[in-house]
Amino acid sequence: MQSCRFAFAVHVMAVLASEKSDCCPSSRLAQTVNTNPVVIRRLLIELQEAGLISTFRGPQGGAVLKRKPEKVTLREIHRAVHQGNIFGTHPHQPSQECPVGKRISQVMQRIQHRANRALERELERMTLADVLRDLRKG
Amino acid sequence: MQSCRFAFAVHVMAVLASEKSDCCPSSRLAQTVNTNPVVIRRLLIELQEAGLISTFRGPQGGAVLKRKPEKVTLREIHRAVHQGNIFGTHPHQPSQECPVGKRISQVMQRIQHRANRALERELERMTLADVLRDLRKG
DNA sequence: TGATTTGTAACAGAATTGGTTACTTTTAGC
DNA sequence: GCTAAAAGTAACCAATTCTGTTACAAATCA
């Protein structure tokens, strides 16, 4: 992967967490992330679908956290903006003649699963509150 | 990420491990992986630089494992074909005016580091010999 | 009603990726 | 030495993905 969406998402969530209770419009979030408001709004939709934030239209609209920072893990943020698998799979079916080719996909799937689990386990150990603390500590 | 290079690499290493002692040309590896020999040769160069295989030119040439399968971890294979980071970073520098923007990159780097470590720790627990065993078991 | 904000579609430009062709270099065996 | 086989390598293509951008519709508050 080489997508900055997770970095953007953590950034946005951290801003929302530090600006308690007030709605924050995509324009302001875009400014601190240094990107376009539409990029932020696309991200907000995913965070919303994951149940992490709410958004409101109209004047004084914007985004707010739905949960306290201590209750939001980085795993949830990651899952909101990334789909499952870390590694890619064979783009074409391997040779079914070769004993390795015949079974490699199954085996890779197990490896994939273990790797995903390990990553998620680690991300689950960090919350948005931890991020806020680290931001303050420098 | 969405690259199949790790899957290709594990596949290739598994074939080399099962065809003990004989050189395996890129054309044969390409057949079982179902891709082009040049794609395989590019991969072989990376595996070679990582010290996992040797290659030989000329007739009867090809690739061979340099180590026994029990001594090759999936972490080594992964590192051979992937560079470090799981997540991408902010493409443009975040706003230095915003307290979050000013420090988020540092914090993200720590998160990145922990995630990388967790992944590598898990991949280190699996060897090429384990892959061979799983391939036989089905 | 008007201003503000999200939602959304469409598209552009860049980067990455796997694949392909073609050529050079090395090497084993006759 | 010649020939065939193989890796190494450069150049390019097509597809995909990603961020960024413009533009507009839909909702909502004052």
mmCIF file with all atom_site columns, N, CA, C and O in Angstrom, chain B residues 59-102:
data_model
loop_
_atom_site.group_PDB
_atom_site.id
_atom_site.type_symbol
_atom_site.label_atom_id
_atom_site.label_alt_id
_atom_site.label_comp_id
_atom_site.label_asym_id
_atom_site.label_entity_id
_atom_site.label_seq_id
_atom_site.pdbx_PDB_ins_code
_atom_site.Cartn_x
_atom_site.Cartn_y
_atom_site.Cartn_z
_atom_site.occupancy
_atom_site.B_iso_or_equiv
_atom_site.pdbx_formal_charge
_atom_site.auth_seq_id
_atom_site.auth_comp_id
_atom_site.auth_asym_id
_atom_site.auth_atom_id
_atom_site.pdbx_PDB_model_num
ATOM 1   N N  . PRO B 1 59  ? 23.206 -22.319 -20.124 1.00 0.00 ? 59  PRO B N  1
ATOM 2   C CA . PRO B 1 59  ? 22.443 -23.578 -20.120 1.00 0.00 ? 59  PRO B CA 1
ATOM 3   C C  . PRO B 1 59  ? 22.545 -24.242 -18.744 1.00 0.00 ? 59  PRO B C  1
ATOM 4   O O  . PRO B 1 59  ? 23.598 -24.143 -18.110 1.00 0.00 ? 59  PRO B O  1
ATOM 5   N N  . GLN B 1 60  ? 21.491 -24.871 -18.326 1.00 0.00 ? 60  GLN B N  1
ATOM 6   C CA . GLN B 1 60  ? 21.379 -25.440 -16.972 1.00 0.00 ? 60  GLN B CA 1
ATOM 7   C C  . GLN B 1 60  ? 21.393 -24.362 -15.898 1.00 0.00 ? 60  GLN B C  1
ATOM 8   O O  . GLN B 1 60  ? 21.611 -24.657 -14.743 1.00 0.00 ? 60  GLN B O  1
ATOM 9   N N  . GLY B 1 61  ? 21.238 -23.121 -16.331 1.00 0.00 ? 61  GLY B N  1
ATOM 10  C CA . GLY B 1 61  ? 21.230 -22.034 -15.351 1.00 0.00 ? 61  GLY B CA 1
ATOM 11  C C  . GLY B 1 61  ? 19.877 -21.911 -14.687 1.00 0.00 ? 61  GLY B C  1
ATOM 12  O O  . GLY B 1 61  ? 18.986 -22.729 -14.901 1.00 0.00 ? 61  GLY B O  1
ATOM 13  N N  . GLY B 1 62  ? 19.720 -20.869 -13.875 1.00 0.00 ? 62  GLY B N  1
ATOM 14  C CA . GLY B 1 62  ? 18.456 -20.660 -13.164 1.00 0.00 ? 62  GLY B CA 1
ATOM 15  C C  . GLY B 1 62  ? 18.731 -20.257 -11.740 1.00 0.00 ? 62  GLY B C  1
ATOM 16  O O  . GLY B 1 62  ? 19.789 -19.720 -11.424 1.00 0.00 ? 62  GLY B O  1
ATOM 17  N N  . ALA B 1 63  ? 17.744 -20.511 -10.892 1.00 0.00 ? 63  ALA B N  1
ATOM 18  C CA . ALA B 1 63  ? 17.854 -20.082 -9.494  1.00 0.00 ? 63  ALA B CA 1
ATOM 19  C C  . ALA B 1 63  ? 17.887 -21.274 -8.550  1.00 0.00 ? 63  ALA B C  1
ATOM 20  O O  . ALA B 1 63  ? 17.285 -22.324 -8.832  1.00 0.00 ? 63  ALA B O  1
ATOM 21  N N  . VAL B 1 64  ? 18.608 -21.132 -7.457  1.00 0.00 ? 64  VAL B N  1
ATOM 22  C CA . VAL B 1 64  ? 18.602 -22.126 -6.375  1.00 0.00 ? 64  VAL B CA 1
ATOM 23  C C  . VAL B 1 64  ? 18.559 -21.425 -5.029  1.00 0.00 ? 64  VAL B C  1
ATOM 24  O O  . VAL B 1 64  ? 19.076 -20.317 -4.882  1.00 0.00 ? 64  VAL B O  1
ATOM 25  N N  . LEU B 1 65  ? 17.975 -22.100 -4.058  1.00 0.00 ? 65  LEU B N  1
ATOM 26  C CA . LEU B 1 65  ? 17.975 -21.589 -2.688  1.00 0.00 ? 65  LEU B CA 1
ATOM 27  C C  . LEU B 1 65  ? 19.392 -21.590 -2.139  1.00 0.00 ? 65  LEU B C  1
ATOM 28  O O  . LEU B 1 65  ? 20.180 -22.473 -2.416  1.00 0.00 ? 65  LEU B O  1
ATOM 29  N N  . LYS B 1 66  ? 19.696 -20.584 -1.318  1.00 0.00 ? 66  LYS B N  1
ATOM 30  C CA . LYS B 1 66  ? 21.006 -20.554 -0.681  1.00 0.00 ? 66  LYS B CA 1
ATOM 31  C C  . LYS B 1 66  ? 20.961 -21.156 0.722   1.00 0.00 ? 66  LYS B C  1
ATOM 32  O O  . LYS B 1 66  ? 21.986 -21.437 1.318   1.00 0.00 ? 66  LYS B O  1
ATOM 33  N N  . ARG B 1 67  ? 19.749 -21.309 1.242   1.00 0.00 ? 67  ARG B N  1
ATOM 34  C CA . ARG B 1 67  ? 19.591 -21.783 2.618   1.00 0.00 ? 67  ARG B CA 1
ATOM 35  C C  . ARG B 1 67  ? 18.510 -22.842 2.683   1.00 0.00 ? 67  ARG B C  1
ATOM 36  O O  . ARG B 1 67  ? 17.640 -22.885 1.832   1.00 0.00 ? 67  ARG B O  1
ATOM 37  N N  . LYS B 1 68  ? 18.553 -23.636 3.751   1.00 0.00 ? 68  LYS B N  1
ATOM 38  C CA . LYS B 1 68  ? 17.492 -24.612 3.935   1.00 0.00 ? 68  LYS B CA 1
ATOM 39  C C  . LYS B 1 68  ? 16.183 -23.886 4.269   1.00 0.00 ? 68  LYS B C  1
ATOM 40  O O  . LYS B 1 68  ? 16.207 -22.864 4.954   1.00 0.00 ? 68  LYS B O  1
ATOM 41  N N  . PRO B 1 69  ? 15.080 -24.451 3.817   1.00 0.00 ? 69  PRO B N  1
ATOM 42  C CA . PRO B 1 69  ? 13.765 -23.825 4.036   1.00 0.00 ? 69  PRO B CA 1
ATOM 43  C C  . PRO B 1 69  ? 13.481 -23.504 5.499   1.00 0.00 ? 69  PRO B C  1
ATOM 44  O O  . PRO B 1 69  ? 12.779 -22.533 5.787   1.00 0.00 ? 69  PRO B O  1
ATOM 45  N N  . GLU B 1 70  ? 14.011 -24.295 6.411   1.00 0.00 ? 70  GLU B N  1
ATOM 46  C CA . GLU B 1 70  ? 13.757 -24.026 7.838   1.00 0.00 ? 70  GLU B CA 1
ATOM 47  C C  . GLU B 1 70  ? 14.432 -22.739 8.277   1.00 0.00 ? 70  GLU B C  1
ATOM 48  O O  . GLU B 1 70  ? 14.101 -22.172 9.331   1.00 0.00 ? 70  GLU B O  1
ATOM 49  N N  . LYS B 1 71  ? 15.404 -22.306 7.491   1.00 0.00 ? 71  LYS B N  1
ATOM 50  C CA . LYS B 1 71  ? 16.188 -21.138 7.887   1.00 0.00 ? 71  LYS B CA 1
ATOM 51  C C  . LYS B 1 71  ? 15.756 -19.861 7.166   1.00 0.00 ? 71  LYS B C  1
ATOM 52  O O  . LYS B 1 71  ? 16.417 -18.818 7.271   1.00 0.00 ? 71  LYS B O  1
ATOM 53  N N  . VAL B 1 72  ? 14.664 -19.969 6.422   1.00 0.00 ? 72  VAL B N  1
ATOM 54  C CA . VAL B 1 72  ? 14.169 -18.785 5.706   1.00 0.00 ? 72  VAL B CA 1
ATOM 55  C C  . VAL B 1 72  ? 12.815 -18.393 6.277   1.00 0.00 ? 72  VAL B C  1
ATOM 56  O O  . VAL B 1 72  ? 11.861 -19.165 6.182   1.00 0.00 ? 72  VAL B O  1
ATOM 57  N N  . THR B 1 73  ? 12.728 -17.204 6.872   1.00 0.00 ? 73  THR B N  1
ATOM 58  C CA . THR B 1 73  ? 11.438 -16.763 7.404   1.00 0.00 ? 73  THR B CA 1
ATOM 59  C C  . THR B 1 73  ? 10.684 -15.963 6.349   1.00 0.00 ? 73  THR B C  1
ATOM 60  O O  . THR B 1 73  ? 11.276 -15.395 5.429   1.00 0.00 ? 73  THR B O  1
ATOM 61  N N  . LEU B 1 74  ? 9.380  -15.914 6.521   1.00 0.00 ? 74  LEU B N  1
ATOM 62  C CA . LEU B 1 74  ? 8.570  -15.127 5.596   1.00 0.00 ? 74  LEU B CA 1
ATOM 63  C C  . LEU B 1 74  ? 8.884  -13.637 5.738   1.00 0.00 ? 74  LEU B C  1
ATOM 64  O O  . LEU B 1 74  ? 8.703  -12.864 4.811   1.00 0.00 ? 74  LEU B O  1
ATOM 65  N N  . ARG B 1 75  ? 9.359  -13.258 6.881   1.00 0.00 ? 75  ARG B N  1
ATOM 66  C CA . ARG B 1 75  ? 9.758  -11.863 7.046   1.00 0.00 ? 75  ARG B CA 1
ATOM 67  C C  . ARG B 1 75  ? 10.888 -11.503 6.078   1.00 0.00 ? 75  ARG B C  1
ATOM 68  O O  . ARG B 1 75  ? 10.879 -10.446 5.471   1.00 0.00 ? 75  ARG B O  1
ATOM 69  N N  . GLU B 1 76  ? 11.841 -12.427 5.938   1.00 0.00 ? 76  GLU B N  1
ATOM 70  C CA . GLU B 1 76  ? 12.947 -12.154 5.023   1.00 0.00 ? 76  GLU B CA 1
ATOM 71  C C  . GLU B 1 76  ? 12.456 -12.044 3.588   1.00 0.00 ? 76  GLU B C  1
ATOM 72  O O  . GLU B 1 76  ? 12.890 -11.172 2.833   1.00 0.00 ? 76  GLU B O  1
ATOM 73  N N  . ILE B 1 77  ? 11.549 -12.937 3.224   1.00 0.00 ? 77  ILE B N  1
ATOM 74  C CA . ILE B 1 77  ? 10.999 -12.873 1.866   1.00 0.00 ? 77  ILE B CA 1
ATOM 75  C C  . ILE B 1 77  ? 10.244 -11.559 1.674   1.00 0.00 ? 77  ILE B C  1
ATOM 76  O O  . ILE B 1 77  ? 10.375 -10.896 0.656   1.00 0.00 ? 77  ILE B O  1
ATOM 77  N N  . HIS B 1 78  ? 9.484  -11.198 2.703   1.00 0.00 ? 78  HIS B N  1
ATOM 78  C CA . HIS B 1 78  ? 8.710  -9.969  2.599   1.00 0.00 ? 78  HIS B CA 1
ATOM 79  C C  . HIS B 1 78  ? 9.616  -8.749  2.450   1.00 0.00 ? 78  HIS B C  1
ATOM 80  O O  . HIS B 1 78  ? 9.397  -7.897  1.593   1.00 0.00 ? 78  HIS B O  1
ATOM 81  N N  . ARG B 1 79  ? 10.623 -8.698  3.280   1.00 0.00 ? 79  ARG B N  1
ATOM 82  C CA . ARG B 1 79  ? 11.536 -7.551  3.214   1.00 0.00 ? 79  ARG B CA 1
ATOM 83  C C  . ARG B 1 79  ? 12.262 -7.484  1.883   1.00 0.00 ? 79  ARG B C  1
ATOM 84  O O  . ARG B 1 79  ? 12.643 -6.410  1.414   1.00 0.00 ? 79  ARG B O  1
ATOM 85  N N  . ALA B 1 80  ? 12.495 -8.652  1.301   1.00 0.00 ? 80  ALA B N  1
ATOM 86  C CA . ALA B 1 80  ? 13.229 -8.687  0.034   1.00 0.00 ? 80  ALA B CA 1
ATOM 87  C C  . ALA B 1 80  ? 12.462 -7.978  -1.073  1.00 0.00 ? 80  ALA B C  1
ATOM 88  O O  . ALA B 1 80  ? 13.059 -7.356  -1.953  1.00 0.00 ? 80  ALA B O  1
ATOM 89  N N  . VAL B 1 81  ? 11.137 -8.049  -1.011  1.00 0.00 ? 81  VAL B N  1
ATOM 90  C CA . VAL B 1 81  ? 10.358 -7.534  -2.137  1.00 0.00 ? 81  VAL B CA 1
ATOM 91  C C  . VAL B 1 81  ? 9.471  -6.340  -1.784  1.00 0.00 ? 81  VAL B C  1
ATOM 92  O O  . VAL B 1 81  ? 8.772  -5.812  -2.645  1.00 0.00 ? 81  VAL B O  1
ATOM 93  N N  . HIS B 1 82  ? 9.512  -5.934  -0.513  1.00 0.00 ? 82  HIS B N  1
ATOM 94  C CA . HIS B 1 82  ? 8.706  -4.795  -0.103  1.00 0.00 ? 82  HIS B CA 1
ATOM 95  C C  . HIS B 1 82  ? 9.540  -3.838  0.711   1.00 0.00 ? 82  HIS B C  1
ATOM 96  O O  . HIS B 1 82  ? 10.295 -4.270  1.567   1.00 0.00 ? 82  HIS B O  1
ATOM 97  N N  . GLN B 1 83  ? 9.371  -2.546  0.453   1.00 0.00 ? 83  GLN B N  1
ATOM 98  C CA . GLN B 1 83  ? 10.092 -1.630  1.315   1.00 0.00 ? 83  GLN B CA 1
ATOM 99  C C  . GLN B 1 83  ? 9.214  -1.183  2.460   1.00 0.00 ? 83  GLN B C  1
ATOM 100 O O  . GLN B 1 83  ? 8.073  -0.812  2.295   1.00 0.00 ? 83  GLN B O  1
ATOM 101 N N  . GLY B 1 84  ? 9.817  -1.236  3.603   1.00 0.00 ? 84  GLY B N  1
ATOM 102 C CA . GLY B 1 84  ? 9.307  -0.858  4.898   1.00 0.00 ? 84  GLY B CA 1
ATOM 103 C C  . GLY B 1 84  ? 7.842  -0.607  5.118   1.00 0.00 ? 84  GLY B C  1
ATOM 104 O O  . GLY B 1 84  ? 7.116  -1.506  5.526   1.00 0.00 ? 84  GLY B O  1
ATOM 105 N N  . ASN B 1 85  ? 7.409  0.595   4.855   1.00 0.00 ? 85  ASN B N  1
ATOM 106 C CA . ASN B 1 85  ? 6.192  1.061   5.508   1.00 0.00 ? 85  ASN B CA 1
ATOM 107 C C  . ASN B 1 85  ? 4.882  0.521   4.973   1.00 0.00 ? 85  ASN B C  1
ATOM 108 O O  . ASN B 1 85  ? 4.694  0.400   3.771   1.00 0.00 ? 85  ASN B O  1
ATOM 109 N N  . ILE B 1 86  ? 3.991  0.241   5.906   1.00 0.00 ? 86  ILE B N  1
ATOM 110 C CA . ILE B 1 86  ? 2.673  -0.270  5.567   1.00 0.00 ? 86  ILE B CA 1
ATOM 111 C C  . ILE B 1 86  ? 1.785  0.849   5.055   1.00 0.00 ? 86  ILE B C  1
ATOM 112 O O  . ILE B 1 86  ? 1.126  0.724   4.035   1.00 0.00 ? 86  ILE B O  1
ATOM 113 N N  . PHE B 1 87  ? 1.768  1.958   5.787   1.00 0.00 ? 87  PHE B N  1
ATOM 114 C CA . PHE B 1 87  ? 0.878  3.066   5.444   1.00 0.00 ? 87  PHE B CA 1
ATOM 115 C C  . PHE B 1 87  ? 1.631  4.144   4.675   1.00 0.00 ? 87  PHE B C  1
ATOM 116 O O  . PHE B 1 87  ? 2.846  4.273   4.769   1.00 0.00 ? 87  PHE B O  1
ATOM 117 N N  . GLY B 1 88  ? 0.883  4.934   3.943   1.00 0.00 ? 88  GLY B N  1
ATOM 118 C CA . GLY B 1 88  ? 1.465  6.109   3.303   1.00 0.00 ? 88  GLY B CA 1
ATOM 119 C C  . GLY B 1 88  ? 1.435  7.300   4.254   1.00 0.00 ? 88  GLY B C  1
ATOM 120 O O  . GLY B 1 88  ? 0.753  7.272   5.271   1.00 0.00 ? 88  GLY B O  1
ATOM 121 N N  . THR B 1 89  ? 2.180  8.316   3.904   1.00 0.00 ? 89  THR B N  1
ATOM 122 C CA . THR B 1 89  ? 2.250  9.513   4.739   1.00 0.00 ? 89  THR B CA 1
ATOM 123 C C  . THR B 1 89  ? 1.585  10.689  4.018   1.00 0.00 ? 89  THR B C  1
ATOM 124 O O  . THR B 1 89  ? 1.263  10.597  2.836   1.00 0.00 ? 89  THR B O  1
ATOM 125 N N  . HIS B 1 90  ? 1.379  11.769  4.754   1.00 0.00 ? 90  HIS B N  1
ATOM 126 C CA . HIS B 1 90  ? 0.824  12.979  4.148   1.00 0.00 ? 90  HIS B CA 1
ATOM 127 C C  . HIS B 1 90  ? 1.628  13.363  2.904   1.00 0.00 ? 90  HIS B C  1
ATOM 128 O O  . HIS B 1 90  ? 2.842  13.550  3.007   1.00 0.00 ? 90  HIS B O  1
ATOM 129 N N  . PRO B 1 91  ? 0.965  13.522  1.771   1.00 0.00 ? 91  PRO B N  1
ATOM 130 C CA . PRO B 1 91  ? 1.696  13.899  0.563   1.00 0.00 ? 91  PRO B CA 1
ATOM 131 C C  . PRO B 1 91  ? 2.187  15.358  0.613   1.00 0.00 ? 91  PRO B C  1
ATOM 132 O O  . PRO B 1 91  ? 3.200  15.678  0.018   1.00 0.00 ? 91  PRO B O  1
ATOM 133 N N  . HIS B 1 92  ? 1.452  16.214  1.320   1.00 0.00 ? 92  HIS B N  1
ATOM 134 C CA . HIS B 1 92  ? 1.892  17.598  1.500   1.00 0.00 ? 92  HIS B CA 1
ATOM 135 C C  . HIS B 1 92  ? 2.023  17.863  2.993   1.00 0.00 ? 92  HIS B C  1
ATOM 136 O O  . HIS B 1 92  ? 1.276  17.313  3.800   1.00 0.00 ? 92  HIS B O  1
ATOM 137 N N  . GLN B 1 93  ? 2.932  18.724  3.348   1.00 0.00 ? 93  GLN B N  1
ATOM 138 C CA . GLN B 1 93  ? 3.135  19.013  4.765   1.00 0.00 ? 93  GLN B CA 1
ATOM 139 C C  . GLN B 1 93  ? 1.860  19.606  5.379   1.00 0.00 ? 93  GLN B C  1
ATOM 140 O O  . GLN B 1 93  ? 1.304  20.570  4.865   1.00 0.00 ? 93  GLN B O  1
ATOM 141 N N  . PRO B 1 94  ? 1.416  19.008  6.510   1.00 0.00 ? 94  PRO B N  1
ATOM 142 C CA . PRO B 1 94  ? 0.217  19.538  7.185   1.00 0.00 ? 94  PRO B CA 1
ATOM 143 C C  . PRO B 1 94  ? 0.478  20.958  7.680   1.00 0.00 ? 94  PRO B C  1
ATOM 144 O O  . PRO B 1 94  ? 1.627  21.368  7.828   1.00 0.00 ? 94  PRO B O  1
ATOM 145 N N  . SER B 1 95  ? -0.602 21.661  7.941   1.00 0.00 ? 95  SER B N  1
ATOM 146 C CA . SER B 1 95  ? -0.493 23.044  8.409   1.00 0.00 ? 95  SER B CA 1
ATOM 147 C C  . SER B 1 95  ? 0.302  23.134  9.707   1.00 0.00 ? 95  SER B C  1
ATOM 148 O O  . SER B 1 95  ? -0.031 22.497  10.704  1.00 0.00 ? 95  SER B O  1
ATOM 149 N N  . GLN B 1 96  ? 1.330  23.958  9.689   1.00 0.00 ? 96  GLN B N  1
ATOM 150 C CA . GLN B 1 96  ? 2.147  24.142  10.885  1.00 0.00 ? 96  GLN B CA 1
ATOM 151 C C  . GLN B 1 96  ? 1.487  25.104  11.866  1.00 0.00 ? 96  GLN B C  1
ATOM 152 O O  . GLN B 1 96  ? 1.945  25.274  12.994  1.00 0.00 ? 96  GLN B O  1
ATOM 153 N N  . GLU B 1 97  ? 0.398  25.735  11.439  1.00 0.00 ? 97  GLU B N  1
ATOM 154 C CA . GLU B 1 97  ? -0.355 26.637  12.318  1.00 0.00 ? 97  GLU B CA 1
ATOM 155 C C  . GLU B 1 97  ? -1.191 25.824  13.309  1.00 0.00 ? 97  GLU B C  1
ATOM 156 O O  . GLU B 1 97  ? -1.382 26.222  14.450  1.00 0.00 ? 97  GLU B O  1
ATOM 157 N N  . CYS B 1 98  ? -1.697 24.690  12.805  1.00 0.00 ? 98  CYS B N  1
ATOM 158 C CA . CYS B 1 98  ? -2.580 23.869  13.628  1.00 0.00 ? 98  CYS B CA 1
ATOM 159 C C  . CYS B 1 98  ? -1.748 23.005  14.564  1.00 0.00 ? 98  CYS B C  1
ATOM 160 O O  . CYS B 1 98  ? -0.802 22.334  14.132  1.00 0.00 ? 98  CYS B O  1
ATOM 161 N N  . PRO B 1 99  ? -2.097 22.994  15.842  1.00 0.00 ? 99  PRO B N  1
ATOM 162 C CA . PRO B 1 99  ? -1.333 22.188  16.803  1.00 0.00 ? 99  PRO B CA 1
ATOM 163 C C  . PRO B 1 99  ? -1.309 20.706  16.454  1.00 0.00 ? 99  PRO B C  1
ATOM 164 O O  . PRO B 1 99  ? -0.328 20.020  16.741  1.00 0.00 ? 99  PRO B O  1
ATOM 165 N N  . VAL B 1 100 ? -2.392 20.231  15.868  1.00 0.00 ? 100 VAL B N  1
ATOM 166 C CA . VAL B 1 100 ? -2.390 18.827  15.449  1.00 0.00 ? 100 VAL B CA 1
ATOM 167 C C  . VAL B 1 100 ? -1.486 18.648  14.222  1.00 0.00 ? 100 VAL B C  1
ATOM 168 O O  . VAL B 1 100 ? -0.638 17.758  14.181  1.00 0.00 ? 100 VAL B O  1
ATOM 169 N N  . GLY B 1 101 ? -1.688 19.506  13.230  1.00 0.00 ? 101 GLY B N  1
ATOM 170 C CA . GLY B 1 101 ? -0.891 19.403  12.013  1.00 0.00 ? 101 GLY B CA 1
ATOM 171 C C  . GLY B 1 101 ? 0.603  19.472  12.275  1.00 0.00 ? 101 GLY B C  1
ATOM 172 O O  . GLY B 1 101 ? 1.403  18.804  11.610  1.00 0.00 ? 101 GLY B O  1
ATOM 173 N N  . LYS B 1 102 ? 0.943  20.269  13.269  1.00 0.00 ? 102 LYS B N  1
ATOM 174 C CA . LYS B 1 102 ? 2.363  20.487  13.547  1.00 0.00 ? 102 LYS B CA 1
ATOM 175 C C  . LYS B 1 102 ? 3.075  19.220  14.012  1.00 0.00 ? 102 LYS B C  1
ATOM 176 O O  . LYS B 1 102 ? 4.264  19.040  13.775  1.00 0.00 ? 102 LYS B O  1
#
